[in-house]
Coordinates of C-alpha atoms in Angstrom, one line a residue:
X1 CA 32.4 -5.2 -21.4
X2 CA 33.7 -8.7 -21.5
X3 CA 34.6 -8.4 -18.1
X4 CA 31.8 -7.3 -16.6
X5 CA 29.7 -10.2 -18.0
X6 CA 32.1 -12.7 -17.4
X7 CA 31.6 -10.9 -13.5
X8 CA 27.7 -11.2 -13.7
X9 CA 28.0 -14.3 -15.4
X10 CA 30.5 -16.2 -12.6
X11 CA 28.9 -14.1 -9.6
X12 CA 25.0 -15.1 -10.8
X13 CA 25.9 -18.7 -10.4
X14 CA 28.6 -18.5 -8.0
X15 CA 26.0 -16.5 -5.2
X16 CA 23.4 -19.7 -5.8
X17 CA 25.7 -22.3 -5.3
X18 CA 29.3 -21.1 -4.9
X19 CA 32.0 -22.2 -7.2
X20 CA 32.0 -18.9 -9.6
X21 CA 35.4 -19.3 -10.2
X22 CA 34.6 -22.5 -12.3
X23 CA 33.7 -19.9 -15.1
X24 CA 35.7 -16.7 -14.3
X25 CA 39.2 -17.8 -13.5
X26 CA 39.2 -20.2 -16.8
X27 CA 37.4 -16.6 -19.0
X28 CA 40.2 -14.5 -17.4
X29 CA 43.1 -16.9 -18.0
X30 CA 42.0 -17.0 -21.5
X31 CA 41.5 -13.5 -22.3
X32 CA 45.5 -13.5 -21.2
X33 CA 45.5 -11.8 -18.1
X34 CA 48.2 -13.7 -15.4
X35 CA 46.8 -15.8 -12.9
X36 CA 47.7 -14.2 -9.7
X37 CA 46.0 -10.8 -11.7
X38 CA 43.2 -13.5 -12.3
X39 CA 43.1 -13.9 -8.2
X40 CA 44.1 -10.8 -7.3
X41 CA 40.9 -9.0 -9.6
X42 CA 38.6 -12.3 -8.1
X43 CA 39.4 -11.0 -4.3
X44 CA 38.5 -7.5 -4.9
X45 CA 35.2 -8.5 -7.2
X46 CA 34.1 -11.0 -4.6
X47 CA 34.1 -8.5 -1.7
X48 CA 31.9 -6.3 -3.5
X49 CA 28.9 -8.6 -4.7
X50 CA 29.6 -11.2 -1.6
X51 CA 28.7 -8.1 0.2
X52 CA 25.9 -6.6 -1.7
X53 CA 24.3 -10.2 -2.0
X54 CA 24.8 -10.6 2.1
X55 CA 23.6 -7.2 2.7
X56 CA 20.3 -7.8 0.6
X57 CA 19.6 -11.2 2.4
X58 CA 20.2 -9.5 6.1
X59 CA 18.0 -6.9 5.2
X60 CA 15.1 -9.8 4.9
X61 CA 15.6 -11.5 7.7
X62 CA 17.4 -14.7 6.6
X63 CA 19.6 -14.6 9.3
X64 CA 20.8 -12.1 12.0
X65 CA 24.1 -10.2 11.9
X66 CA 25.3 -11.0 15.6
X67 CA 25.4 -14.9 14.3
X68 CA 27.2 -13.6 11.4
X69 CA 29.6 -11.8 13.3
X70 CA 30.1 -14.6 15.8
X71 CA 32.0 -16.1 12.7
X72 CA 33.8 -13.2 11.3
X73 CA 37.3 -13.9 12.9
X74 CA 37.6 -17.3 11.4
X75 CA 37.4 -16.4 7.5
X76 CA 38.8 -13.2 8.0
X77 CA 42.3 -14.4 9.3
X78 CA 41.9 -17.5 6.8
X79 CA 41.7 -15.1 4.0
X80 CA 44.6 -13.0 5.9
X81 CA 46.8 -16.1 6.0
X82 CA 45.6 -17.7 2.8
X83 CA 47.0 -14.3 0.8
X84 CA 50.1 -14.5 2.8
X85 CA 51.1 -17.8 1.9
X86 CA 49.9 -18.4 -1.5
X87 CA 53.1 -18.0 -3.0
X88 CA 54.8 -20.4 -0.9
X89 CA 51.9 -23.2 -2.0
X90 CA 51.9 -24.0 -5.5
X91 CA 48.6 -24.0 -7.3
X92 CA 49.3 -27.7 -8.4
X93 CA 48.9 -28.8 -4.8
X94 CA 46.0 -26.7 -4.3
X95 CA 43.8 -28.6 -7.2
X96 CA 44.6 -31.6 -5.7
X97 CA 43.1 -30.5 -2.5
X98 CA 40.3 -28.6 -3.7
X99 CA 38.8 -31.8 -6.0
X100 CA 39.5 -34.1 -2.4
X101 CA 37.9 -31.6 -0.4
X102 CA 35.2 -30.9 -3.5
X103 CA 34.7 -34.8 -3.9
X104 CA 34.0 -35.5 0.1
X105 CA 31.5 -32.3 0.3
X106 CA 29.5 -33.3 -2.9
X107 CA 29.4 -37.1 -1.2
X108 CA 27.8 -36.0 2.0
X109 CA 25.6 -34.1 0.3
X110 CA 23.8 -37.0 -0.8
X111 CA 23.6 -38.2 2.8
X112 CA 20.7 -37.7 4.8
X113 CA 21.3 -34.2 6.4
X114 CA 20.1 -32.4 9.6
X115 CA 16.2 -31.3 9.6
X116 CA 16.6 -27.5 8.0
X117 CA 15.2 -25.0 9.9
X118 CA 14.1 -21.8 8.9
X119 CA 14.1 -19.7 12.4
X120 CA 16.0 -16.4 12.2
X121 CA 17.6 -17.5 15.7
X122 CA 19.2 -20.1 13.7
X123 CA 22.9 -20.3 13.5
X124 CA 26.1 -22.6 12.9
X125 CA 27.4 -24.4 15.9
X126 CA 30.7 -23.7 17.3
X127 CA 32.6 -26.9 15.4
X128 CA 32.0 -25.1 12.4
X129 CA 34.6 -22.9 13.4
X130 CA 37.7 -24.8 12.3
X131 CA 36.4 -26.0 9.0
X132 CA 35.5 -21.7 8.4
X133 CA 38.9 -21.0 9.3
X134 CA 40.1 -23.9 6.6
X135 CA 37.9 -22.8 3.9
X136 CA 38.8 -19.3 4.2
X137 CA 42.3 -19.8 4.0
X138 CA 41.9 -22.1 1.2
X139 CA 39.9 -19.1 -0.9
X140 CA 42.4 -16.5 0.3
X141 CA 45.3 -19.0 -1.4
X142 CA 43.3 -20.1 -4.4
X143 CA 39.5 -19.7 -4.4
X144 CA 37.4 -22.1 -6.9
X145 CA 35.4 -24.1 -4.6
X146 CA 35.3 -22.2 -1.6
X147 CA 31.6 -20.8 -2.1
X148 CA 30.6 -24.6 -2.7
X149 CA 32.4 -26.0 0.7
X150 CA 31.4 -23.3 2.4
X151 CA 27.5 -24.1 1.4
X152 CA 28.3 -27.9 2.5
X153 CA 29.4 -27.1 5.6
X154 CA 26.2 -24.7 6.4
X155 CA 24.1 -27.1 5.1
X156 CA 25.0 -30.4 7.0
X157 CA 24.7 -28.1 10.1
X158 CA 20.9 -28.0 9.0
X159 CA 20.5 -24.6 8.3
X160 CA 17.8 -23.9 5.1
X161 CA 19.7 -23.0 1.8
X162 CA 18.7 -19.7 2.0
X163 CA 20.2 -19.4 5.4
X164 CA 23.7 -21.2 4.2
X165 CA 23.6 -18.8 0.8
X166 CA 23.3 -15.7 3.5
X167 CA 26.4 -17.2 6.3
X168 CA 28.2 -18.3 2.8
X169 CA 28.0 -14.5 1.4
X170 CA 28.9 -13.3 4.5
X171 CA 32.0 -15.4 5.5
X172 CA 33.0 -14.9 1.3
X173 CA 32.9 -11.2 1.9
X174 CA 35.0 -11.8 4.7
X175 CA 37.7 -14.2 3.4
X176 CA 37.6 -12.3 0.2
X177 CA 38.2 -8.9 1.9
X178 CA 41.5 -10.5 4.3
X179 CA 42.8 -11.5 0.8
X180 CA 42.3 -8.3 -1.3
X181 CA 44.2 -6.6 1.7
X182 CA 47.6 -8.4 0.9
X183 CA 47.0 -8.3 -3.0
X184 CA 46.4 -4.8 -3.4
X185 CA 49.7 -3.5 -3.0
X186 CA 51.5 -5.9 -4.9
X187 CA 52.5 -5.5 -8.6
X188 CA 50.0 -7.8 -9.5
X189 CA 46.7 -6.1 -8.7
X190 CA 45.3 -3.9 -11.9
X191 CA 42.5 -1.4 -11.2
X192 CA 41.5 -1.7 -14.5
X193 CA 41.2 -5.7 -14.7
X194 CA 39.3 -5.5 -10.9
X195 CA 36.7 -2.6 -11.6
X196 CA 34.7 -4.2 -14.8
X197 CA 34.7 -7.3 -13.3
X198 CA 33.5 -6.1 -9.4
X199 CA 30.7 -4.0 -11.8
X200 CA 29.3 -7.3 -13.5
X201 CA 29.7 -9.3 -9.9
X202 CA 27.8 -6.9 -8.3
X203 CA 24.6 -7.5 -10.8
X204 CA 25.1 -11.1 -11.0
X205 CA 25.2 -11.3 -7.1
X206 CA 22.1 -8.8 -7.0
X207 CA 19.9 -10.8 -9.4
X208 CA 20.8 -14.0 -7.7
X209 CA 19.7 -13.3 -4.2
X210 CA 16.4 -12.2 -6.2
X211 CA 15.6 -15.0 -7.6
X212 CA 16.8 -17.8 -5.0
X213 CA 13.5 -17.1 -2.8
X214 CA 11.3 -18.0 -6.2
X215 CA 13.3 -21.1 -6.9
X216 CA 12.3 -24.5 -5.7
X217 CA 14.9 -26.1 -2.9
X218 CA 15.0 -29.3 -4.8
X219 CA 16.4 -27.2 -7.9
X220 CA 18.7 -25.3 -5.8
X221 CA 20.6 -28.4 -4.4
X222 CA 20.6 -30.1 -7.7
X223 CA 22.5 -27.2 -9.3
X224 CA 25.0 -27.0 -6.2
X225 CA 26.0 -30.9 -6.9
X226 CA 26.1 -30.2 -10.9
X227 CA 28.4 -27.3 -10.6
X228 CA 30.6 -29.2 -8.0
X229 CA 30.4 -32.4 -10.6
X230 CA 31.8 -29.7 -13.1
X231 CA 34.3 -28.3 -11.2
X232 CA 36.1 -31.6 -10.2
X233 CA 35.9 -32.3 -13.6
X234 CA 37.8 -29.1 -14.4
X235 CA 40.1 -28.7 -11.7
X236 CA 40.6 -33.0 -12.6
X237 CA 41.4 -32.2 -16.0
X238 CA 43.7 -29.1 -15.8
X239 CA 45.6 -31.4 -13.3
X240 CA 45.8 -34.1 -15.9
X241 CA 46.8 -31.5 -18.5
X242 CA 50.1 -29.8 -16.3
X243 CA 51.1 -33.3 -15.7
X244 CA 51.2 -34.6 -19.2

């Protein structure tokens, strides 16, 4: 049962403005299970609600599937080649990347953007491509942050944040998925850590994509630059802490 809050917990948050792992990983670590079981479980949990939450936005028309699709390639190799490499990367180096990468995003967010549009036709451009590929490498070798760039890099392209939330999902499904493949025949992966926590992602993701339409935009944006404040903070402060 802990699990499966910490899931709907992580997941609620995580689906509005990315960056779940600033509350599960930290949960997991805590209740003593090993970090790459901590990212292993996180893979298999995130393809389930990044799905669900996707599935549930297409199914209103945010966006349409062939400009999701159009995409699919890039995170799902970067999730592929993340998980093949992330033993060979230490997660020391990744923090430092993730709070540069964080720190950049969270800066052009308060630039002045694109207009949003809210058209269905609506879709990423083509040099959004690399930075996809990037990302989903990045969450296939380590993970917190990767919802939050991800909604940065949909967002300067102009799209509404209802639109970036859908191509976010979609692309985190993918990513997530690539990943899961390589973990789920090593010794790390534990059916019984993944299940409860993919259970409580799943609600978490469902109530999210429920309530995001309701919310005002201005509230929406303001909670994606808190929760990437946090997380450079956190990922800042467990640095600070291996280092001492």
């Amino acid at each position: 049962m802990v699990l499966v809050l910490v899931g709907f917990i992580a997941t609620f948050i995580g689906t509005l403005c990315g960056s779940g792992g600033l509350i599960n990983v930290p949960a997991m670590l805590l209740l003593g299970i090993p970090i790459h079981t901590v990212i292993s479980s996180n893979k298999f949990s995130n393809t389930i609600s990044s799905f669900s939450s996707f599935f549930v936005l297409l199914k209103n028309k945010t966006i349409q599937l062939k400009h999701a699709l159009w995409m699919a390639p890039f995170s799902f190799l970067g999730g592929v080649t993340g998980g093949k490499i992330t033993l060979y990367i230490s997660a020391h180096t990744m923090q430092i990347v993730a709070i540069c990468l964080l720190s950049f995003a969270l800066l052009l967010n308060f630039l002045k953007k694109p207009t949003q549009k809210d058209d269905v036709t609506t879709k990423p451009k083509p040099m959004t491509f690399p930075a996809i590929f990037g990302i989903g490498m990045y969450d296939g070798m380590f993970g917190p942050g990767q919802g939050t760039l991800l909604m940065y890099t949909f967002l300067q392209q102009g799209l509404s944040y209802l639109k970036a939330m859908a191509f976010t999902r979609f692309q985190t499904f993918l990513s997530c998925l690539g990943a899961f493949i390589t973990y789920v025949s090593s010794p790390y992966f534990n059916w019984g850590v993944a299940l409860p926590l993919a259970v409580g992602s799943f609600l978490g993701a469902q109530l999210a994509v429920q309530l995001a339409p309701k919310l005002p935009k201005t509230y929406l944006v303001w909670l994606l630059r808190l929760v990437t404040f946090l997380l450079i903070v956190q990922l800042t402060y467990q640095l600070i802490q291996k280092s001492m």
